[in-house]
XYZ file of C-alpha atoms in Angstrom:
739
model
C 9.787 -39.008 16.987
C 10.344 -41.613 14.352
C 8.186 -40.794 11.356
C 9.483 -43.599 9.228
C 12.009 -43.367 6.481
C 10.409 -43.395 3.035
C 13.484 -42.254 1.104
C 13.812 -44.315 -2.059
C 10.173 -45.398 -2.035
C 7.539 -44.371 -4.569
C 4.317 -42.931 -3.188
C 1.103 -43.686 -5.005
C 3.072 -44.785 -8.105
C 3.753 -41.105 -8.822
C 6.321 -39.568 -6.490
C 9.812 -40.959 -5.947
C 11.182 -39.776 -2.603
C 14.752 -38.509 -3.024
C 15.824 -37.096 0.335
C 14.591 -35.558 3.551
C 14.264 -31.768 3.666
C 12.905 -31.208 7.156
C 11.104 -32.835 10.040
C 8.271 -31.591 12.192
C 6.043 -32.760 14.978
C 3.547 -34.567 12.762
C 5.567 -35.632 9.789
C 8.432 -35.019 7.432
C 8.954 -33.007 4.262
C 10.874 -34.722 1.464
C 12.308 -33.743 -1.883
C 10.658 -35.954 -4.466
C 10.438 -36.328 -8.217
C 7.140 -36.551 -10.033
C 7.694 -39.585 -12.230
C 5.448 -38.458 -15.048
C 7.096 -35.069 -15.562
C 10.435 -35.520 -13.739
C 9.646 -32.297 -11.957
C 11.050 -31.801 -8.439
C 8.348 -31.382 -5.806
C 8.148 -31.177 -2.030
C 6.126 -33.943 -0.391
C 4.928 -33.706 3.191
C 4.242 -37.153 4.658
C 2.248 -37.651 7.829
C 3.818 -40.027 10.327
C 2.292 -43.528 10.320
C 1.773 -43.218 14.081
C -0.746 -40.446 13.478
C -2.597 -42.225 10.710
C -4.594 -44.004 13.419
C -5.998 -40.689 14.622
C -8.665 -39.265 12.374
C -8.223 -35.722 13.623
C -4.610 -35.595 12.443
C -5.511 -36.961 9.058
C -8.318 -34.442 8.812
C -5.966 -31.636 9.772
C -3.666 -32.773 6.990
C -6.561 -32.879 4.555
C -7.600 -29.410 5.674
C -4.147 -28.047 4.923
C -4.493 -29.383 1.394
C -7.960 -27.899 1.010
C -6.981 -24.525 2.444
C -3.897 -24.147 0.284
C -5.667 -25.674 -2.702
C -8.301 -22.945 -2.579
C -5.682 -20.292 -3.070
C -4.194 -19.399 -6.427
C -1.865 -16.592 -5.560
C 1.790 -15.880 -6.404
C 2.623 -15.486 -2.708
C 1.014 -18.730 -1.516
C 2.822 -22.032 -1.848
C 1.179 -24.042 -4.605
C -0.334 -27.335 -3.409
C -0.845 -29.739 -6.289
C -1.915 -33.066 -4.812
C -3.157 -34.869 -1.725
C -3.668 -38.576 -1.226
C -2.886 -41.804 0.605
C -0.209 -44.318 -0.222
C 1.032 -47.614 1.131
C 4.594 -47.687 2.458
C 6.778 -50.266 4.150
C 5.494 -49.013 7.524
C 1.859 -48.824 6.553
C -0.466 -46.389 4.878
C 0.429 -42.697 5.047
C -1.191 -39.481 3.907
C 0.871 -37.161 1.770
C 0.650 -33.601 0.543
C 2.470 -32.421 -2.609
C 3.692 -28.841 -2.961
C 5.878 -26.934 -5.356
C 9.560 -27.214 -4.538
C 11.032 -23.861 -3.546
C 14.607 -22.658 -3.449
C 15.619 -20.220 -0.751
C 15.023 -20.174 2.977
C 12.532 -19.048 5.600
C 12.301 -15.573 7.047
C 13.025 -17.175 10.404
C 16.427 -18.353 9.193
C 17.235 -14.865 7.924
C 16.199 -13.196 11.179
C 18.222 -15.710 13.165
C 21.379 -14.325 11.554
C 20.494 -10.758 10.598
C 18.354 -10.022 13.687
C 16.783 -6.950 12.088
C 16.166 -6.003 8.468
C 16.239 -2.665 6.627
C 12.918 -0.862 6.420
C 12.657 -1.139 2.637
C 13.218 -4.909 2.651
C 10.855 -5.394 5.573
C 8.111 -3.501 3.760
C 8.650 -5.521 0.584
C 8.302 -8.771 2.536
C 5.269 -7.506 4.431
C 3.504 -6.357 1.286
C 3.857 -9.788 -0.302
C 2.811 -11.611 2.860
C -0.171 -9.297 3.313
C -1.174 -9.839 -0.299
C -1.278 -13.599 0.297
C -3.081 -13.241 3.618
C -5.605 -10.856 2.065
C -6.349 -13.417 -0.637
C -6.783 -16.129 1.994
C -9.148 -13.940 4.007
C -11.221 -13.181 0.929
C -11.492 -16.939 0.361
C -12.730 -17.436 3.921
C -9.445 -18.770 5.305
C -7.783 -17.576 8.511
C -4.178 -18.772 8.724
C -3.833 -18.620 12.545
C -0.146 -19.543 12.575
C 1.653 -16.729 10.781
C 5.285 -16.586 11.853
C 8.715 -16.148 10.218
C 9.181 -19.913 9.897
C 6.044 -20.053 7.749
C 7.255 -17.316 5.401
C 9.532 -18.491 2.614
C 11.820 -16.251 0.554
C 12.733 -17.530 -2.883
C 15.231 -15.647 -5.101
C 13.393 -14.265 -8.124
C 16.507 -13.868 -10.334
C 15.823 -10.125 -10.546
C 17.766 -9.172 -7.465
C 14.844 -9.613 -5.087
C 12.795 -12.333 -3.449
C 9.375 -13.813 -4.020
C 7.661 -14.428 -0.709
C 5.570 -17.554 -0.161
C 3.264 -18.140 2.796
C 3.455 -21.749 3.983
C 1.661 -24.171 6.268
C -2.085 -23.771 6.264
C -2.277 -26.844 8.466
C -4.172 -25.087 11.258
C -5.973 -22.629 9.032
C -9.600 -22.069 9.875
C -11.969 -22.618 6.965
C -15.226 -20.740 7.204
C -17.331 -23.825 6.708
C -18.393 -26.934 8.552
C -16.698 -30.257 8.231
C -19.126 -33.138 8.658
C -16.908 -35.888 9.897
C -18.301 -39.275 10.606
C -18.205 -40.072 14.296
C -16.979 -43.544 13.579
C -13.712 -42.080 12.383
C -13.141 -40.059 15.536
C -11.412 -41.715 18.445
C -11.758 -40.818 22.073
C -8.618 -39.767 23.834
C -6.323 -41.956 25.820
C -3.360 -41.600 28.097
C -0.183 -42.494 26.256
C 2.616 -43.382 28.642
C 6.207 -42.848 27.611
C 8.551 -43.421 30.486
C 8.080 -40.953 33.289
C 6.326 -38.398 31.140
C 2.684 -38.719 30.227
C 0.383 -36.976 27.830
C -3.091 -36.773 29.355
C -6.197 -36.629 27.215
C -9.706 -35.973 28.418
C -12.309 -38.016 26.564
C -15.091 -36.705 24.461
C -13.602 -33.712 22.641
C -11.019 -33.763 19.931
C -7.886 -31.705 19.527
C -5.263 -31.259 16.894
C -1.544 -31.105 17.406
C 0.318 -28.482 15.455
C 3.403 -29.398 13.574
C 6.446 -27.591 14.925
C 10.189 -27.703 14.840
C 10.452 -29.044 18.378
C 8.611 -31.327 20.767
C 4.867 -31.170 20.435
C 2.451 -34.043 20.668
C 3.973 -37.145 22.183
C 7.609 -36.335 22.796
C 9.308 -36.685 26.126
C 10.039 -32.991 26.516
C 7.365 -31.837 28.893
C 3.954 -32.569 30.217
C 1.095 -31.779 27.874
C -2.401 -31.749 29.283
C -5.515 -31.566 27.183
C -8.522 -30.885 29.333
C -12.115 -31.048 28.223
C -13.154 -28.319 30.628
C -12.578 -25.439 28.224
C -8.803 -25.424 28.281
C -6.102 -25.686 25.700
C -3.225 -28.064 25.648
C 0.176 -26.538 25.947
C 3.712 -27.740 26.254
C 4.672 -26.297 29.574
C 8.352 -25.527 29.717
C 10.027 -23.499 32.424
C 12.604 -22.205 29.990
C 12.178 -18.990 28.070
C 10.319 -19.202 24.791
C 12.626 -17.615 22.272
C 11.768 -19.726 19.268
C 8.741 -20.627 17.259
C 8.575 -24.175 18.514
C 5.620 -25.508 20.340
C 2.366 -24.759 18.600
C -0.494 -25.139 21.033
C -3.476 -27.428 20.861
C -7.034 -26.385 21.585
C -10.045 -28.650 22.162
C -13.276 -28.451 20.247
C -16.325 -26.926 21.850
C -19.822 -26.862 20.493
C -19.721 -23.197 19.498
C -16.479 -23.762 17.641
C -13.973 -21.624 19.556
C -15.883 -19.861 22.287
C -15.031 -20.005 25.973
C -11.680 -21.685 25.579
C -9.132 -20.566 28.134
C -5.512 -21.288 28.867
C -4.358 -22.635 32.183
C -0.852 -23.618 33.232
C -0.035 -27.270 33.540
C -0.701 -28.421 37.042
C -3.716 -26.143 37.414
C -5.868 -27.924 34.871
C -8.681 -29.977 36.217
C -10.919 -32.431 34.528
C -14.427 -31.682 35.682
C -16.809 -34.291 36.960
C -19.039 -33.589 33.994
C -16.413 -35.121 31.784
C -16.453 -38.315 33.776
C -20.219 -38.469 33.457
C -20.206 -38.534 29.699
C -19.910 -42.262 29.688
C -16.418 -42.455 28.241
C -13.391 -43.956 29.887
C -9.687 -43.353 29.840
C -7.414 -45.961 28.304
C -3.982 -46.368 29.795
C -2.651 -47.865 26.589
C -3.210 -47.261 22.919
C -6.078 -49.237 21.438
C -5.425 -52.560 19.904
C -6.152 -53.220 16.283
C -9.864 -52.967 15.388
C -10.738 -51.969 18.958
C -13.274 -49.135 19.106
C -13.547 -46.538 21.788
C -16.883 -45.614 23.309
C -18.865 -42.989 21.469
C -20.069 -39.869 23.256
C -22.591 -37.207 22.451
C -19.732 -34.860 21.791
C -18.148 -37.092 19.200
C -21.466 -37.794 17.554
C -22.305 -34.093 17.226
C -18.869 -32.924 16.172
C -19.166 -31.117 12.835
C -16.251 -28.683 12.987
C -12.569 -29.296 13.061
C -11.692 -27.135 16.020
C -9.539 -24.211 16.793
C -5.873 -25.038 16.857
C -3.867 -22.281 18.424
C -0.736 -20.991 16.784
C 2.764 -20.288 18.012
C 2.654 -18.357 21.316
C 5.153 -15.670 20.307
C 2.878 -14.609 17.435
C -0.602 -15.315 18.784
C -3.264 -12.649 19.153
C -4.863 -11.920 22.544
C -8.158 -13.476 21.469
C -6.235 -16.504 20.229
C -4.593 -16.831 23.632
C -8.000 -16.596 25.283
C -9.383 -19.265 22.977
C -12.097 -16.990 21.649
C -13.755 -17.136 18.279
C -11.313 -15.737 15.735
C -11.729 -13.601 12.676
C -9.290 -12.250 10.106
C -8.021 -9.561 12.482
C -6.246 -12.234 14.509
C -3.872 -12.677 11.577
C -3.318 -8.894 11.528
C -1.946 -9.113 15.077
C 0.466 -11.857 14.001
C 1.570 -9.704 11.069
C 2.205 -6.876 13.519
C 4.443 -9.127 15.621
C 6.375 -10.183 12.510
C 6.829 -6.544 11.454
C 7.937 -5.670 14.994
C 10.527 -8.453 14.940
C 11.892 -7.615 11.481
C 12.542 -3.989 12.453
C 13.633 -4.389 16.079
C 15.251 -7.828 16.049
C 12.982 -9.282 18.721
C 9.354 -10.100 19.387
C 7.315 -7.853 21.706
C 7.148 -10.474 24.468
C 9.476 -13.248 25.586
C 9.484 -15.731 28.436
C 7.775 -19.043 29.138
C 4.457 -19.955 27.569
C 2.383 -18.681 30.434
C 4.198 -15.355 30.618
C 4.053 -14.806 26.865
C 0.349 -15.544 26.644
C -0.439 -13.422 29.666
C 1.519 -10.580 28.106
C -0.361 -10.908 24.824
C -3.640 -10.694 26.711
C -2.871 -8.043 29.309
C 0.356 -6.093 28.723
C 0.923 -3.370 26.161
C 3.896 -4.176 23.911
C 7.036 -2.130 24.581
C 7.772 0.673 22.096
C 9.504 -0.542 18.976
C 13.214 0.106 19.503
C 14.667 0.728 16.051
C 16.701 3.624 14.741
C 15.891 5.425 11.501
C 12.349 4.059 11.485
C 9.741 6.828 11.026
C 7.602 7.443 14.070
C 4.404 6.930 12.102
C 5.560 3.520 10.881
C 6.001 2.516 14.514
C 2.495 3.804 15.224
C 1.021 1.614 12.480
C 2.770 -1.472 13.871
C 1.635 -0.524 17.364
C -1.960 -0.273 16.143
C -1.696 -3.786 14.680
C -0.656 -4.998 18.150
C -3.714 -3.512 19.822
C -5.499 -5.767 22.317
C -8.792 -4.796 20.720
C -9.315 -6.238 17.253
C -11.468 -3.227 16.342
C -8.491 -0.889 16.796
C -6.219 -2.804 14.433
C -6.031 -2.273 10.679
C -9.094 -4.141 9.507
C -7.481 -5.966 6.595
C -4.012 -7.186 5.707
C -4.048 -4.998 2.629
C -4.766 -1.901 4.710
C -1.964 -2.805 7.122
C 0.586 -3.091 4.304
C -0.681 0.067 2.608
C -0.458 2.120 5.801
C 3.096 1.003 6.515
C 4.153 1.768 2.944
C 2.467 5.178 2.969
C 3.874 6.193 6.355
C 7.383 5.106 5.390
C 7.459 7.535 2.468
C 8.387 11.096 3.390
C 8.650 14.160 1.199
C 11.909 12.975 -0.372
C 10.432 9.660 -1.482
C 7.326 11.391 -2.778
C 9.305 13.881 -4.874
C 11.556 11.128 -6.216
C 8.565 9.040 -7.244
C 6.948 12.069 -8.888
C 10.081 12.647 -10.960
C 10.186 8.964 -11.935
C 6.574 8.996 -13.114
C 7.093 12.310 -14.903
C 10.211 11.147 -16.724
C 8.651 7.831 -17.759
C 5.546 9.495 -19.219
C 6.924 12.942 -20.103
C 5.290 13.256 -23.569
C 1.866 12.365 -22.163
C 2.010 14.811 -19.276
C 3.392 17.654 -21.403
C 0.726 17.060 -24.045
C -1.934 17.113 -21.350
C -0.572 20.338 -19.857
C -0.354 22.102 -23.235
C -3.887 21.008 -24.117
C -5.420 22.116 -20.824
C -3.423 25.353 -20.757
C -4.492 26.283 -24.286
C -7.056 28.861 -23.030
C -4.372 30.421 -20.843
C -1.983 30.508 -23.799
C -4.629 32.330 -25.853
C -5.184 34.927 -23.124
C -1.433 35.452 -22.814
C -1.149 36.044 -26.566
C -3.994 38.572 -26.354
C -2.219 40.422 -23.543
C 0.989 40.559 -25.569
C -0.951 41.857 -28.573
C -2.603 44.628 -26.557
C 0.743 45.645 -25.082
C 2.314 45.769 -28.540
C -0.535 47.890 -29.892
C -0.213 50.332 -27.041
C 3.554 50.500 -27.434
C 3.036 51.328 -31.106
C 0.487 53.964 -30.135
C -2.203 52.094 -32.076
C -4.586 52.305 -29.114
C -5.090 54.958 -26.497
C -4.074 54.782 -22.877
C -7.674 54.349 -21.680
C -8.356 51.570 -24.166
C -5.177 49.812 -23.088
C -6.182 50.068 -19.421
C -9.656 48.616 -20.026
C -8.403 45.790 -22.214
C -5.655 44.901 -19.737
C -8.141 44.825 -16.862
C -10.490 42.512 -18.760
C -7.690 40.242 -19.930
C -6.124 40.096 -16.464
C -9.460 39.075 -14.933
C -10.019 36.486 -17.662
C -6.481 35.154 -17.366
C -6.889 34.753 -13.599
C -10.177 32.864 -13.910
C -8.947 30.685 -16.769
C -5.670 30.008 -14.950
C -7.524 28.837 -11.822
C -9.848 26.619 -13.836
C -6.999 25.175 -15.915
C -5.014 24.491 -12.749
C -7.841 22.483 -11.174
C -8.446 20.640 -14.436
C -4.832 19.598 -14.849
C -4.521 18.460 -11.211
C -7.733 16.434 -11.408
C -6.883 14.851 -14.748
C -3.336 14.069 -13.628
C -4.682 12.416 -10.473
C -6.770 10.124 -12.659
C -3.759 9.195 -14.791
C -1.369 8.690 -11.852
C -3.913 6.473 -10.107
C -4.181 4.367 -13.239
C -0.386 4.152 -13.521
C -0.017 2.945 -9.929
C -3.013 0.616 -9.935
C -2.479 -0.854 -13.405
C 1.158 -0.153 -14.307
C 1.189 -2.411 -17.363
C -1.735 -0.745 -19.082
C -0.914 1.986 -21.617
C -1.561 5.553 -20.499
C -4.364 7.145 -22.500
C -5.419 10.771 -22.150
C -8.881 10.498 -23.682
C -10.600 8.608 -20.802
C -9.180 11.037 -18.245
C -10.208 14.068 -20.304
C -13.708 12.665 -20.776
C -14.064 12.147 -17.036
C -12.815 15.690 -16.345
C -15.132 17.177 -18.966
C -18.150 15.684 -17.199
C -17.156 17.509 -14.011
C -16.274 20.924 -15.434
C -19.082 22.626 -13.487
C -17.796 21.105 -10.259
C -14.270 22.275 -11.028
C -15.508 25.765 -11.908
C -17.641 26.071 -8.777
C -15.829 24.293 -5.956
C -12.379 24.872 -7.424
C -12.960 28.604 -7.726
C -14.471 28.694 -4.226
C -11.421 27.040 -2.664
C -9.084 29.461 -4.456
C -11.102 32.490 -3.344
C -11.040 31.263 0.259
C -7.263 30.865 0.094
C -6.760 34.431 -1.164
C -9.256 35.796 1.355
C -7.044 34.221 3.984
C -4.162 36.210 2.520
C -6.127 39.481 2.496
C -7.744 39.347 5.935
C -5.249 37.257 7.868
C -1.722 36.712 6.672
C -1.397 33.424 8.544
C -4.666 32.192 7.071
C -3.167 31.914 3.592
C -0.630 29.126 4.271
C -3.137 27.231 6.415
C -5.924 27.241 3.831
C -3.418 26.747 1.016
C -2.328 23.453 2.600
C -5.753 22.265 3.798
C -7.350 22.742 0.375
C -4.404 21.250 -1.533
C -6.292 18.074 -2.443
C -9.599 19.633 -3.490
C -8.997 19.055 -7.207
C -8.126 15.390 -6.664
C -11.191 14.895 -4.473
C -13.435 16.530 -7.081
C -12.062 14.242 -9.770
C -11.920 10.902 -7.967
C -14.836 11.145 -5.537
C -18.441 12.171 -6.003
C -18.154 15.183 -3.715
C -18.529 18.909 -4.267
C -18.832 22.146 -2.371
C -18.352 22.065 1.379
C -18.164 18.254 1.431
C -15.189 18.324 -0.944
C -13.447 21.001 1.131
C -13.946 18.988 4.326
C -12.748 15.831 2.621
C -9.574 17.577 1.482
C -8.982 18.792 5.025
C -9.427 15.289 6.498
C -7.023 13.783 3.995
C -4.388 16.465 4.580
C -4.557 16.057 8.357
C -3.567 12.394 7.989
C -0.159 13.456 6.691
C 0.037 17.143 7.522
C 3.820 17.403 7.669
C 4.442 15.826 4.266
C 1.629 17.801 2.634
C 2.813 21.102 4.117
C 6.381 20.441 2.989
C 5.288 19.509 -0.531
C 2.984 22.509 -0.913
C 5.669 24.863 0.408
C 8.117 23.562 -2.171
C 5.517 23.898 -4.920
C 4.847 27.506 -3.872
C 8.353 28.782 -3.175
C 10.243 27.150 -6.055
C 7.994 28.633 -8.800
C 8.100 32.012 -7.045
C 11.874 31.915 -6.995
C 12.088 30.918 -10.656
C 9.503 33.542 -11.618
C 11.599 36.130 -9.799
C 14.678 35.086 -11.767
C 12.790 35.268 -15.052
C 11.361 38.694 -14.185
C 14.816 39.957 -13.215
C 16.270 38.654 -16.476
C 13.472 40.261 -18.493
C 13.788 43.563 -16.622
C 17.561 43.655 -17.078
C 17.306 42.913 -20.791
C 14.559 45.463 -21.440
C 16.275 48.111 -19.313
C 19.543 47.638 -21.170
C 17.768 47.989 -24.496
C 15.852 51.094 -23.450
C 18.867 52.735 -21.824
C 20.543 52.635 -25.233
C 17.352 53.803 -26.871
C 16.974 56.678 -24.429
C 20.539 57.884 -25.048
C 19.886 57.922 -28.775
C 16.640 59.804 -28.261
C 18.354 62.347 -26.015
C 20.988 63.045 -28.667
C 18.280 63.516 -31.241
C 16.373 65.850 -28.964
C 19.463 68.000 -28.324
C 20.217 68.206 -32.054
C 16.646 69.220 -32.662
C 16.865 71.942 -30.053
C 20.073 73.357 -31.553
C 18.500 73.261 -34.986
C 15.517 75.128 -33.651
C 17.735 77.970 -32.404
C 19.420 78.296 -35.779
C 16.105 78.479 -37.575
C 14.920 81.531 -35.640
C 16.433 83.734 -38.337
C 14.763 81.734 -41.085
C 11.144 81.995 -39.945
C 9.855 82.236 -43.497
C 11.374 78.873 -44.465
C 9.283 75.732 -44.089
C 9.965 73.662 -40.979
C 10.972 70.143 -41.952
C 12.211 68.896 -38.606
C 15.348 66.958 -38.030
C 16.051 63.249 -38.450
C 19.041 61.470 -37.011
C 19.946 58.026 -38.326
C 22.030 55.590 -36.319
C 23.131 52.298 -37.777
C 20.933 50.697 -40.387
C 17.365 51.837 -40.327
C 17.282 53.287 -36.806
C 15.882 56.722 -37.300
C 14.918 59.121 -34.579
C 12.954 62.123 -35.650
C 12.096 65.321 -33.777
C 9.278 67.575 -34.751
C 9.576 71.240 -34.420
C 6.720 71.378 -31.956
C 8.327 68.922 -29.533
C 9.360 70.718 -26.444
C 10.056 67.727 -24.142
C 12.024 64.533 -24.325
C 9.818 61.479 -25.086
C 8.861 59.483 -21.908
C 9.721 55.816 -22.432
C 9.143 54.681 -18.831
C 5.576 53.433 -19.363
C 6.436 51.522 -22.504
C 9.487 50.106 -20.744
C 7.285 48.621 -17.990
C 4.797 47.156 -20.447
C 7.518 45.534 -22.520
C 9.104 44.135 -19.369
C 5.788 42.642 -18.217
C 5.102 41.146 -21.639
C 8.570 39.602 -21.852
C 8.127 38.056 -18.396
C 4.788 36.531 -19.356
C 6.174 35.060 -22.561
C 9.165 33.556 -20.768
C 7.013 32.233 -17.900
C 4.493 30.425 -20.072
C 6.678 27.375 -20.970
C 7.866 27.188 -17.392
C 4.269 27.262 -16.123
C 3.332 24.375 -18.388
C 6.321 22.344 -17.228
C 5.967 23.090 -13.521
C 2.188 22.602 -13.413
C 2.423 19.147 -14.968
C 5.069 18.139 -12.408
C 3.328 19.640 -9.380
C 0.090 17.965 -10.442
C 1.823 14.584 -10.144
C 3.049 15.513 -6.661
C -0.482 16.461 -5.577
C -1.848 13.228 -7.069
C 0.688 11.194 -5.080
C -0.205 13.147 -1.943
C -3.856 12.292 -2.489
C -3.107 8.582 -2.874
C -0.725 8.610 0.102
C -3.256 10.226 2.442
C -5.912 7.736 1.389
C -3.607 4.806 2.132
C -2.601 6.291 5.473
C -6.274 6.313 6.414
C -6.679 2.664 5.493
C -8.505 3.317 2.219
C -7.360 0.835 -0.379
C -6.742 1.450 -4.053
C -9.638 -0.859 -4.876
C -12.086 1.936 -4.131
C -10.441 4.079 -6.794
C -10.359 1.290 -9.363
C -14.112 1.638 -9.819
C -13.297 4.817 -11.739
C -11.781 2.712 -14.498
C -14.582 0.177 -14.957
C -15.654 1.591 -18.286
C -12.147 2.006 -19.669
C -11.032 -1.377 -18.298
C -13.471 -3.386 -20.386
C -11.616 -5.706 -22.770
C -11.575 -4.294 -26.264
C -9.704 -7.102 -28.026
C -10.694 -10.732 -28.485
C -7.693 -11.987 -26.529
C -8.640 -9.732 -23.605
C -12.189 -11.080 -23.676
C -10.933 -14.664 -23.699
C -8.697 -14.014 -20.697
C -11.581 -12.435 -18.819
C -13.872 -15.377 -19.625
C -11.303 -17.899 -18.397
C -10.810 -15.995 -15.172
C -14.566 -15.908 -14.660
C -14.736 -19.659 -15.149
C -12.308 -20.206 -12.277
C -14.085 -17.695 -10.052
C -10.975 -15.552 -9.787
C -12.277 -12.413 -11.488
C -11.422 -9.421 -9.328
C -11.179 -5.689 -9.753
C -7.560 -6.118 -10.789
C -8.157 -8.841 -13.331
């Protein structure tokens, strides 16, 4: 199709056309220079042939309006729309930012399949753009690799841009004057004809191959609730050939797809009072007006590319945002497997989308649960798909991260904010530190015979009970507070980490931590006492109780059930993480205890030998003093080294028993050595549990936005520059929870 060469011309006195970048079914994209700023831009020019058809011009205008609504880093920026005179007549043009790079379709054509990490990065950016469009009331309806642009970001990665909102559905009515809408005609081109039924309007989608009026195939647009399609017997292995759907009064309802040759134009169409024209209209000639053209207030539903269309799109039903989710699922399927779920001619592909379950995703080294998420996006029922693009991206990201990724991320967060997390752990473990010091003091007093055995036993019992309770409470506090901080780090990574807001939030919930936290711990240990297998089960199921207590307004049984539901979403990863967090500290504690026992035993073995020598000397001295009964008994002292004196009283008849003191010293040494390790390990394991909590939420389709409400108070701008930014965002209507 000849769209006219405008290279070298200046459009609207503003844009000098430099060269052609690409050609589609409706027009051509050119590289141009904005004369006022000398900035390179991309200009899409509609073909002069289509300027005579109001529906094509309106589709072009709609693309400008749809893209113009969106201000998002992953949506191509549309800066201008207008009309300009050219050598071949007036044309409509659309101005966009000029992008370096290439389309995802070009990459897949060579690479076939992409690594999981790269695929997820692309999907997350695409889903972010699609989510923004959906929130603005825009359904793209033609998502495909050729409409996804990858631009190098000069940081080793790519910035993804979603293109072509030309057939996007805007959730609003378009009141188009009936005088600007032409009835359809039959345009003859050689042996091939494009048939149009009068009365209802359609749009042709721009594609990389034959679409509207090219001599490639027979395209039939029927008014009797059918869509126009380019019927080709060959297999459909490309993205060419976007379909055309007619307008019906209820927007998109009751539109079906029939193969060419089976379409019939009903008698009702002939009775509308319109007529078919065998030739294009002459200048200033008007076509008859019908009730349908007079009442047309919506630009109708243009179907997308068959390989990526949803079942409801193929059936011509009314669409919502979940139709785009299906297309995203097809794109994800293709990036990981190297092919789309269905191939064949148009009829076969559309029938498959409507009736056949997609084959299992054939890709090695892709986690099973990632495949399940993609499979859910390809569900025939829109209700069974992820309900938003953001949820779809979050679920794929969460399911792609196993225990190794989770531990690596925990170490990264810990190392980046080590002073903060250590300070938090020391502060929250201060009561436990105090109890440990008291235990050491009591042990020292007993070893020095300053307190009796009974007093030592009572004090140790009380301190052990207090240490246990305080340790449990401190553990829940540090996990909950760390969850708050980690959530803030992930949701708002550029904001400085502050401990005070998290501590204030935890302080308000101390009763909940003391009650529900203690209850969950008691249940875990009851599982150990009454049923050995119950301990690991309850230990895993209640792993997220502290995070739930902190981040959600739940307590008691509701919090325990919530923790269980979250854990069951990613049971394998949670069980592996909790096992590591249980066994590694136990192993290290065993090493520390062994080291303490060896050191104390070595010291007391030497001490006991010295005492034995002193006792034997005392005994021999006692025998010699039998003959000197009248002399005072002064006992015997043996000095070894500097200041080490062992004395033996005359009345001593047995060697001193150092076993009890040995055990107490060993226990005290172990506790002292374990305390720094406990602080270090608890701060790290708390980050792991926080990441588990966030992961399980994302796996269930719960976005981070729900958690961001926790930071509303702390997120208020404190500085004048922050307030000014917030005011400017409010003025543009772009204020969101992340702003």
